[in-house]
CSV table of C-alpha atoms and ligand atoms in Angstrom, one decimal:
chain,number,residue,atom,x,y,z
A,217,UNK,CA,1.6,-13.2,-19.7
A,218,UNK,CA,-1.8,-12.8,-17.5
A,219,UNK,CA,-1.6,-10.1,-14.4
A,220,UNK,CA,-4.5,-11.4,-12.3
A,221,UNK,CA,-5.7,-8.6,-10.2
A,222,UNK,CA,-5.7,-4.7,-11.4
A,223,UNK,CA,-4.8,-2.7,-7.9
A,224,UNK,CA,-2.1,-1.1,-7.0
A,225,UNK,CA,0.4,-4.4,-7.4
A,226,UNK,CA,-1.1,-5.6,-10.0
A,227,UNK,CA,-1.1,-2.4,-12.2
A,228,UNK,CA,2.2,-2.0,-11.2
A,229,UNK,CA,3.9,-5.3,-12.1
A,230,UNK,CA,1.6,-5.2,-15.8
A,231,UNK,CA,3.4,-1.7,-15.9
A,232,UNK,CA,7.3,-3.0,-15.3
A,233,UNK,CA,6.3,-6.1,-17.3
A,234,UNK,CA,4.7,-4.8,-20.6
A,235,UNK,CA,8.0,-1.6,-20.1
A,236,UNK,CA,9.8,-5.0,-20.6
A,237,UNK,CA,8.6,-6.2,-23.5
A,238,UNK,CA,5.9,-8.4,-22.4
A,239,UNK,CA,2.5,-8.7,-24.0
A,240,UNK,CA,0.5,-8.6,-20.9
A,241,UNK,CA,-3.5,-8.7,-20.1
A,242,UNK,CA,-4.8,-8.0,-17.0
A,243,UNK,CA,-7.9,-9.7,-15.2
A,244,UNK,CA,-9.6,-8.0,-12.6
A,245,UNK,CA,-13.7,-8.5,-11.9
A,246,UNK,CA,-13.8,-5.0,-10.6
A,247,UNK,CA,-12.4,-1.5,-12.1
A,248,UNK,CA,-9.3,-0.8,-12.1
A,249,UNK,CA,-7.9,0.0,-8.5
A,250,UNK,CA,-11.1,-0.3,-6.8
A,251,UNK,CA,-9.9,-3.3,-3.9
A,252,UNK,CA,-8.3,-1.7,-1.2
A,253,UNK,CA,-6.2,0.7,-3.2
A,254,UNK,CA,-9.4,2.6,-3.5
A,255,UNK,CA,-9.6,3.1,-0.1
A,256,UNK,CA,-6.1,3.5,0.7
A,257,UNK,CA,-4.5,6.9,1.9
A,258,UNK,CA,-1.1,6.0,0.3
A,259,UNK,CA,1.6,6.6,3.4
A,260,UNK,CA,4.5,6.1,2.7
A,261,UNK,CA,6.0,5.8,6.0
A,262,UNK,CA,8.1,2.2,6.5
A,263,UNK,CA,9.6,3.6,9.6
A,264,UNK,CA,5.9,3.9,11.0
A,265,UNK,CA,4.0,1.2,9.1
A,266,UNK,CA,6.8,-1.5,9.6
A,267,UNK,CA,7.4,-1.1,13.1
A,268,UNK,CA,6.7,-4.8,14.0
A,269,UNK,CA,9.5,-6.6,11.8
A,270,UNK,CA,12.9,-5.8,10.6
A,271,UNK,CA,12.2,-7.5,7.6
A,272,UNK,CA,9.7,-5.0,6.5
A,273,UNK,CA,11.2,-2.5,7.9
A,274,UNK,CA,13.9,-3.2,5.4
A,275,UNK,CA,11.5,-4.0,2.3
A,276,UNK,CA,10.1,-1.0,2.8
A,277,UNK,CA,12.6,1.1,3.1
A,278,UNK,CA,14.3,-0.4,-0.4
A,279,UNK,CA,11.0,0.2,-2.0
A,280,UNK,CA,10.9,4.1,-0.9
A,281,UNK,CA,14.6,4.8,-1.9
A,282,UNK,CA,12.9,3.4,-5.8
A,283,UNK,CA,10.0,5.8,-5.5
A,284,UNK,CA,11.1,9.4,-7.0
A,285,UNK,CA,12.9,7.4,-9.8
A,286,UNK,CA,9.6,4.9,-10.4
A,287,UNK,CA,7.3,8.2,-10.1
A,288,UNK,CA,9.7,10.3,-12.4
A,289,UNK,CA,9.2,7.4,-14.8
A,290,UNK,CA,6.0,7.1,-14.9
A,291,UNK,CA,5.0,10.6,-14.7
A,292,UNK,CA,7.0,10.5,-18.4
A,293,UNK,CA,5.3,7.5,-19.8
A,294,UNK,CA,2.0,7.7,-19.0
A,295,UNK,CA,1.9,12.0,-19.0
A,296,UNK,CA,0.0,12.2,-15.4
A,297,UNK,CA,0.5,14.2,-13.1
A,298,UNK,CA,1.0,12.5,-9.8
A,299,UNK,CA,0.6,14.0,-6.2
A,300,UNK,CA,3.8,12.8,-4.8
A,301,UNK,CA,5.2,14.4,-2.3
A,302,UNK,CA,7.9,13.2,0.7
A,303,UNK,CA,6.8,16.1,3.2
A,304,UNK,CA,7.7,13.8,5.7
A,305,UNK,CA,5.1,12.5,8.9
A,306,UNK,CA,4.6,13.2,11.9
A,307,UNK,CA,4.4,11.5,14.9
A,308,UNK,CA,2.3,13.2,17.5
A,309,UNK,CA,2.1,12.1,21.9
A,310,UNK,CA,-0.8,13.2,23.1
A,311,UNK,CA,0.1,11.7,26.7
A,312,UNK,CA,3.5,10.7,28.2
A,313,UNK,CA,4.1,7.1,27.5
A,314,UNK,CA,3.5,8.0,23.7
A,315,UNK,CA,6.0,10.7,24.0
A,316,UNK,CA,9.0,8.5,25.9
A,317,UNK,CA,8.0,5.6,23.2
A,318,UNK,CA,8.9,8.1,20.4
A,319,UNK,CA,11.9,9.6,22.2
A,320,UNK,CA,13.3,6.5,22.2
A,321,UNK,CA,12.5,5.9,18.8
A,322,UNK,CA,14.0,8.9,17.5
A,323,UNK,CA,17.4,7.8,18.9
A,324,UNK,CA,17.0,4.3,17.8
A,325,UNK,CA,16.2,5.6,14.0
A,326,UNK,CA,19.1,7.7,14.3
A,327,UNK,CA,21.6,4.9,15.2
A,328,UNK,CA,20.3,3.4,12.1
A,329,UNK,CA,21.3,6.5,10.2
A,330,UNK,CA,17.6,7.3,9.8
A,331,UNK,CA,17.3,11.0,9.8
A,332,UNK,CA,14.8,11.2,12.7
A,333,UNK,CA,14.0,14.1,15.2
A,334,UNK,CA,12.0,14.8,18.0
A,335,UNK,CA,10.3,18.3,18.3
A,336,UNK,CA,9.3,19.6,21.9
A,337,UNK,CA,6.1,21.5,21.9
A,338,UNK,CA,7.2,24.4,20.8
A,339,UNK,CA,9.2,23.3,17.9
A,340,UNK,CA,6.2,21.3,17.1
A,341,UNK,CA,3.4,24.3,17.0
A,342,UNK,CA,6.2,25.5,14.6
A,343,UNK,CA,6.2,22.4,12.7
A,344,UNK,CA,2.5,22.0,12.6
A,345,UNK,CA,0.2,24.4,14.0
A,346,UNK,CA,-2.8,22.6,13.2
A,347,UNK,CA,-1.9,20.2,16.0
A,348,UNK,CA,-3.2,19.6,18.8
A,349,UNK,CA,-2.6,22.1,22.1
A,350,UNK,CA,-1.9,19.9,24.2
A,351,UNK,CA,0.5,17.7,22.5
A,352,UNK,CA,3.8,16.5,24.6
A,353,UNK,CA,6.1,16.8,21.5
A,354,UNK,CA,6.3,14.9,18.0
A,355,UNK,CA,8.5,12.9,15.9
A,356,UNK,CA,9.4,13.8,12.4
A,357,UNK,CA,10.9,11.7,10.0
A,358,UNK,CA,11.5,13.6,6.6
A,359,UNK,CA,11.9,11.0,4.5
A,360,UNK,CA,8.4,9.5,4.4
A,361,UNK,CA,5.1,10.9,2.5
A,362,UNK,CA,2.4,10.2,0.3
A,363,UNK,CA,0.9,9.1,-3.1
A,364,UNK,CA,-2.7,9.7,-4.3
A,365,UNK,CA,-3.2,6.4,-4.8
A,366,UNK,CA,-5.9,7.2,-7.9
A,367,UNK,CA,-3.4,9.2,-9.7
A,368,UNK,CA,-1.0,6.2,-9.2
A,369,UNK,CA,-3.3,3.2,-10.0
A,370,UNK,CA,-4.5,5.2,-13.2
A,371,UNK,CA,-1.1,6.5,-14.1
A,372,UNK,CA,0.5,2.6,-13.8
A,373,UNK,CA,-2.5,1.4,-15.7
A,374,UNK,CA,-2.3,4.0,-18.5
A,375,UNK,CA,1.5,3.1,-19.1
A,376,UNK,CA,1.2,-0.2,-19.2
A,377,UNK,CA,-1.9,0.4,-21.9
A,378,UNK,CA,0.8,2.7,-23.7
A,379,UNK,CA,3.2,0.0,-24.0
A,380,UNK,CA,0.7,-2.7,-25.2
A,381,UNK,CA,-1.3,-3.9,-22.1
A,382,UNK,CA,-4.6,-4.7,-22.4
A,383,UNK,CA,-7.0,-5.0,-19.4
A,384,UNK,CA,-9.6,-7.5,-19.0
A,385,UNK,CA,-12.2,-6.1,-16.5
A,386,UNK,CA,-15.3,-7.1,-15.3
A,387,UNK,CA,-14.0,-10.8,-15.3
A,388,UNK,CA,-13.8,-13.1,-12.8
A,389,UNK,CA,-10.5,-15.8,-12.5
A,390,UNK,CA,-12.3,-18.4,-11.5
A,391,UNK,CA,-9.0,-21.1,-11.4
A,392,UNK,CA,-5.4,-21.8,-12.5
A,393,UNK,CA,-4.1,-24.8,-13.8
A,394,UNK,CA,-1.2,-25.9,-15.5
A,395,UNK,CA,-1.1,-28.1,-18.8
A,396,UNK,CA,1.4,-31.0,-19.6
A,397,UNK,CA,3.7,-28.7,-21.2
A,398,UNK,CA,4.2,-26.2,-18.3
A,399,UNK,CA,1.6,-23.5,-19.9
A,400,UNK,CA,-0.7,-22.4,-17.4
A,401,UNK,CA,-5.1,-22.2,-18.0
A,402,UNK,CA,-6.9,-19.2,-16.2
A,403,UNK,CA,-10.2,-20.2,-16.3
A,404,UNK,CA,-12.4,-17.1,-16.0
A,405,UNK,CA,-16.2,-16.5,-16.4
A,406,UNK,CA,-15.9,-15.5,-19.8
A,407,UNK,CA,-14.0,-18.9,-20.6
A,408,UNK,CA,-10.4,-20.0,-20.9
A,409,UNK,CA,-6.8,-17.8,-21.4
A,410,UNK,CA,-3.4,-19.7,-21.5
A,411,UNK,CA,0.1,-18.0,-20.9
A,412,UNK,CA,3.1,-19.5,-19.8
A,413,UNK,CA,3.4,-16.6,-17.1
A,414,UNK,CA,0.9,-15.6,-14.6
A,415,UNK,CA,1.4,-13.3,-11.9
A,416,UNK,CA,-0.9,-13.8,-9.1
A,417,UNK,CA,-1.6,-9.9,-7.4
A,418,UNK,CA,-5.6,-11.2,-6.3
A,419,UNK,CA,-5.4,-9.2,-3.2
A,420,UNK,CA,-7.5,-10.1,-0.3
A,421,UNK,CA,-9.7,-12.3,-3.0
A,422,UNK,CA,-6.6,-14.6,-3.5
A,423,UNK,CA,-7.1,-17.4,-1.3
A,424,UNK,CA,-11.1,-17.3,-3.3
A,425,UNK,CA,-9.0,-18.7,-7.1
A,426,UNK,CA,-8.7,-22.3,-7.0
A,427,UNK,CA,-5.1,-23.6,-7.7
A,428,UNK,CA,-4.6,-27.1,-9.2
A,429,UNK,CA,-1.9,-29.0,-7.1
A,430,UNK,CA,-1.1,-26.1,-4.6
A,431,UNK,CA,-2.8,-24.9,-1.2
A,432,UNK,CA,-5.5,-22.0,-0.9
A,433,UNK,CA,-3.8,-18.7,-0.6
A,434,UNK,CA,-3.2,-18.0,2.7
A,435,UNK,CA,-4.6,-14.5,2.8
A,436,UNK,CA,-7.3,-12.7,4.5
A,437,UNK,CA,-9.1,-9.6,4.4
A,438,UNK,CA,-8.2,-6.9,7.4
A,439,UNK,CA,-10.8,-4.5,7.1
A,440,UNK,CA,-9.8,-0.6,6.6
A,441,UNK,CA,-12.0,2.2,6.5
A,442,UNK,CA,-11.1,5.7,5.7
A,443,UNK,CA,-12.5,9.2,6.1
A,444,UNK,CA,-12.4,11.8,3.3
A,445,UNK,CA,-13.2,15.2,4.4
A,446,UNK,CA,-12.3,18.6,2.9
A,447,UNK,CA,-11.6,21.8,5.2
A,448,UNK,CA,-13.1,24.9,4.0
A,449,UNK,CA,-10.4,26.9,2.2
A,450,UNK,CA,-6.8,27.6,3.6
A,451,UNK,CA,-6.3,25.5,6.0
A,452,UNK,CA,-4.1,22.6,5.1
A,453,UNK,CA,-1.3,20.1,7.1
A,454,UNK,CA,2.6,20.6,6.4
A,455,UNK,CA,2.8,17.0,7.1
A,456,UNK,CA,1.6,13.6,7.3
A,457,UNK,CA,0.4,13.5,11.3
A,458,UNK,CA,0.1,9.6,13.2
A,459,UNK,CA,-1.3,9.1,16.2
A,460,UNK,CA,-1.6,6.2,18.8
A,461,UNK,CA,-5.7,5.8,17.2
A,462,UNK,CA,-5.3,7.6,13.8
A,463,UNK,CA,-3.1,8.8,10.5
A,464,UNK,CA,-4.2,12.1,8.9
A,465,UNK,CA,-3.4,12.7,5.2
A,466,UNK,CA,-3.7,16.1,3.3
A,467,UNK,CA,-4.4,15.4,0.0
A,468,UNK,CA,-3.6,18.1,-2.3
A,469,UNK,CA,-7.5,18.4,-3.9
A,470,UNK,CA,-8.4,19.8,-0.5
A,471,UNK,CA,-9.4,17.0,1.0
A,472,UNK,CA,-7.8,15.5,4.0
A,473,UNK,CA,-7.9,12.0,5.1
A,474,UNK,CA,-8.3,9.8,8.0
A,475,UNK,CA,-7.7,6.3,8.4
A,476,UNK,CA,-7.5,3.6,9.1
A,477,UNK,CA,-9.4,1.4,11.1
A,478,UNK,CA,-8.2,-2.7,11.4
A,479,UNK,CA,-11.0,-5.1,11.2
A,480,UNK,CA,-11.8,-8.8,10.9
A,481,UNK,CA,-15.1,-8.8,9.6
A,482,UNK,CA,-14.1,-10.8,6.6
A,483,UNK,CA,-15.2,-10.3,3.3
A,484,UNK,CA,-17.7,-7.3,4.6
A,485,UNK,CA,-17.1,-4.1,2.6
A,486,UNK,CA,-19.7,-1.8,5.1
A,487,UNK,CA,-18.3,1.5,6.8
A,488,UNK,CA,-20.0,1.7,10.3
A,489,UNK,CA,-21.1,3.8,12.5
A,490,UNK,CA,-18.8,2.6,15.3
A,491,UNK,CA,-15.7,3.1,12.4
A,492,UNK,CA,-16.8,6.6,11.5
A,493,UNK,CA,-17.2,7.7,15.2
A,494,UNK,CA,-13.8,6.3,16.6
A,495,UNK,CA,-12.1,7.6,13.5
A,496,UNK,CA,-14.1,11.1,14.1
A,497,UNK,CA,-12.8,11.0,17.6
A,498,UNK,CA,-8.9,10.3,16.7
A,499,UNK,CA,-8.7,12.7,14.3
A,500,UNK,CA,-10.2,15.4,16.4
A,501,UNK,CA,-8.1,14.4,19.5
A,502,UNK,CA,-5.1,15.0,16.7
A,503,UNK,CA,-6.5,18.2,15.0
A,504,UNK,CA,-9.2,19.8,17.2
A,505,UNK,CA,-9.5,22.0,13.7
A,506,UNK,CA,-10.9,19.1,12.1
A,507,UNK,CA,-14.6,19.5,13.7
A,508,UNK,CA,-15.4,21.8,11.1
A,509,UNK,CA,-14.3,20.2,8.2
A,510,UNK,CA,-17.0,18.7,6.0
A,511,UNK,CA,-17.7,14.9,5.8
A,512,UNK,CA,-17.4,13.5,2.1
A,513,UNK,CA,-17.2,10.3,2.4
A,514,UNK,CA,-16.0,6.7,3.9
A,515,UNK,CA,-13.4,4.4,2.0
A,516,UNK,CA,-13.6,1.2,2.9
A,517,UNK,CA,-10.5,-1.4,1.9
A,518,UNK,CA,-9.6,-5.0,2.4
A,519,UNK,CA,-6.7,-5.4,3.2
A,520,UNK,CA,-4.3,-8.8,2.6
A,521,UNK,CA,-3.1,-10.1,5.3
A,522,UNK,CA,-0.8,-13.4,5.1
A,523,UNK,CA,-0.1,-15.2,8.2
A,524,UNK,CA,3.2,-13.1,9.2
A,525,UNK,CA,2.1,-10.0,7.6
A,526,UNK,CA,4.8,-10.2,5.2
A,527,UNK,CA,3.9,-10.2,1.5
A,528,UNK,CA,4.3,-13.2,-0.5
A,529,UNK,CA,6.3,-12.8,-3.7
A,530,UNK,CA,7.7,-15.4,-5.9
A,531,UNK,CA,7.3,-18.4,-7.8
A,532,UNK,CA,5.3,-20.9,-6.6
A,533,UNK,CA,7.7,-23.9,-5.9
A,534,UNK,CA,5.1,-26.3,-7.7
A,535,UNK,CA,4.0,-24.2,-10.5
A,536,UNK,CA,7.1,-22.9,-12.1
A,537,UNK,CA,4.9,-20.5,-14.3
A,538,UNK,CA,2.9,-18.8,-11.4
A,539,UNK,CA,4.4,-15.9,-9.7
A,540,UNK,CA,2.2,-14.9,-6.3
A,541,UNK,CA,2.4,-10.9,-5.5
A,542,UNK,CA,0.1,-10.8,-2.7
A,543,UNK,CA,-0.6,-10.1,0.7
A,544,UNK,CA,1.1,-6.5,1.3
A,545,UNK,CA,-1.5,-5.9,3.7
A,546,UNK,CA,-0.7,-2.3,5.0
A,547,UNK,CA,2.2,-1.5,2.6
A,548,UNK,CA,0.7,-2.1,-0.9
A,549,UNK,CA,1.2,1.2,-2.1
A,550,UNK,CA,4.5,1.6,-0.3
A,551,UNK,CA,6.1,-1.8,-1.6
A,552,UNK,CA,4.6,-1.7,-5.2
A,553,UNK,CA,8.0,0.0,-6.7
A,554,UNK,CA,10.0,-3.0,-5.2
A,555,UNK,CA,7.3,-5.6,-5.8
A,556,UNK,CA,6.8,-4.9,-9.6
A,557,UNK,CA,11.0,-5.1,-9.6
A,558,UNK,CA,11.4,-8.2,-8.2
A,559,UNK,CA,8.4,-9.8,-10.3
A,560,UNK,CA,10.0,-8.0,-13.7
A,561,UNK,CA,13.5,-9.2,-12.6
A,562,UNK,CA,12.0,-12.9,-11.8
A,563,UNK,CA,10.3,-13.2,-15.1
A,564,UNK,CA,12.0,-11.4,-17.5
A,565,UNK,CA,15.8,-11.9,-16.6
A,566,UNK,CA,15.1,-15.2,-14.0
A,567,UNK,CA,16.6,-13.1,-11.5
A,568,UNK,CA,18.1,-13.5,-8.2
A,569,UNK,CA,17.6,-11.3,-5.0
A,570,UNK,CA,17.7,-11.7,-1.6
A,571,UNK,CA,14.6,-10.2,-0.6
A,572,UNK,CA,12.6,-13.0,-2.6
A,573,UNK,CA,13.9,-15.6,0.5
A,574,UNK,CA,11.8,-13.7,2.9
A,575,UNK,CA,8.4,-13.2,0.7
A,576,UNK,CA,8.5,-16.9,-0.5
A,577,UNK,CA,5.1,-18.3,-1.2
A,578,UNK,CA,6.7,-21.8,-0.1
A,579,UNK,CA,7.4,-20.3,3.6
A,580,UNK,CA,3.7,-21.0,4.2
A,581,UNK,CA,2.8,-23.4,2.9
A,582,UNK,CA,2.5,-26.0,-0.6
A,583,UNK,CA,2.3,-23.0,-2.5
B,266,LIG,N1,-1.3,1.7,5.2
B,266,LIG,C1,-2.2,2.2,6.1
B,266,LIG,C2,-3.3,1.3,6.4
B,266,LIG,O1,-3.3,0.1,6.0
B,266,LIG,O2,-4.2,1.6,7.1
């Protein structure tokens, strides 16, 4: 079968799909992980990041309950180590509204049994001394935390390579179309493939492929960019920290990150000035202590957005070969675990599951 598209979903589904049994190659025209997984500080936080819906909410929080298994696993097949670590975030109010927003919150979480607390100021200085003075309190949710997203994309990539996956890089998938007898053509710049499977993980570049008989992808590219910086020695953050402008992200090779901002400039792939200053400014407001860290360098990411933010995973209803695993938008890393599942489970076993009536391609569209 083809994976089309080497990220973060991509490498993970050619991962769970080759693990499977599955001779699998992979087309991406860039390196592998270099879309917006590159650029992406790998939160893992759906009690932050899927605020708006309950369905995401949901998908996210089934993917995170998968991730110390899926990172256990492929910490043993690929023989990687991984910075993984659910050090939980940290939700800092700067001024008062933020902080009765997050109060709230913290009682809402915990009548969903989410283990949630708010820390008054002091508790917080404990918590985190790094932030700021000023801050009217913080909410901490234990459960969420990070992935270097280059250890993972490398790691997934690697085992699926160990268990027969081959990538084609540097090539362009130009179309998809299916023959008479249900096998599907990916036409790519360095000519033709055929598989009867193809899963569809194009990112932001989706809606570019052309798809005989079904609509453009509806996804479009959000713009993120994100700050690497590096404190001089011994300093470090306990936590993830979020603010109302900002996330910040200690990295374990002493570099810290800070993201992210959200853009539509299309298929534009500049940082900019005005990025890098408001970023500068939110993460300085968070951690004054940040002014003397040094600047590295700026990510920058597109992310894919689909129409109601909500990824789109499944078969297509009018292509029964072509299985879409787009448009994650914010929650690529977080929802790869459960994405690569459900794409494995669809393929290999024809598997139900409910979360698969939510992400249908077919919601939006001829697709
Ligand atoms: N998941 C964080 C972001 O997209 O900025």
């Amino acid at each position: 079968m083809i994976v089309i598209g080497a990220g973060v979903i991509g490498c993970a589904c050619a991962y769970e799909l080759a693990a499977a049994g599955a001779r699998v190659s992979v087309f991406d025209v860039r390196a592998i992980g270099q879309g917006a997984s590159q650029a992406s500080a790998g939160v893992l936080a759906p009690y932050i990041e899927g605020h708006e819906t309950s369905a995401l909410r949901e998908l996210g929080r089934r993917s995170l309950d998968l991730y110390d298994a899926f990172i256990e696993r492929l910490t043993a097949r690929s023989e990687r180590v991984l910075h993984y670590t659910r050090g939980g975030t940290l939700e800092v109010a700067l001024d008062g509204m933020h902080a009765t927003r997050l109060r709230d919150s913290a009682e809402a979480l915990r009548r969903d049994h989410v283990v949630a607390r708010w820390l008054e100021p002091v508790e917080l200085r404990r918590a985190e001394p790094l932030a700021a003075a000023g801050a009217l309190g913080g909410l901490l949710i234990e459960m969420h935390g990070f992935v270097a997203v280059p250890d993972l994309t490398n790691a997934l990539s690697a085992a699926a390579m160990q268990n027969g996956a081959q990538f084609a890089l540097e090539t362009r998938v130009l179309s998809i179309a299916p023959e008479p007898n249900g096998t599907l053509i990916v036409e790519t710049d360095h000519g033709p493939s055929r598989a009867a499977d193809v899963v569809f993980a194009a990112g932001s570049w989706a809606g570019q492929v052309h798809i005989s008989g079904v609509d453009p992808t509806p996804v479009r590219p959000v713009r993120g960019q994100l700050l690497h910086l590096a404190w001089p020695t011994g300093q470090s953050l306990r936590h993830v920290l979020w603010g109302t402008d900002c996330y910040i992200v200690p990295w374990s090779n002493g570099r810290v990150l800070v993201g992210a901002t959200v853009e539509e400039a299309g298929f534009d792939e500049r940082s900019t000035a005005g990025g890098v200053r408001d970023l500068l400014a939110a993460g300085c407001a968070l951690v004054p202590d940040l002014r003397d860290a040094s600047f590295i360098e700026v990510r920058v990411g597109l992310r894919p957005a689909s129409p109601d933010d909500l990824p789109v995973v499944g078969r297509s209803g009018v292509i029964p070969g072509l299985v879409y695993a787009t448009g994650h938008y914010r929650n690529g890393v977080l929802l790869a675990p459960l994405t690569a599942a459900l794409v494995r489970n669809l393929i290999i076993d024809d598997g139900e599951d409910d979360a698969l009536d939510v992400l249908s391609p077919s919601r939006l569209g001829r697709l």
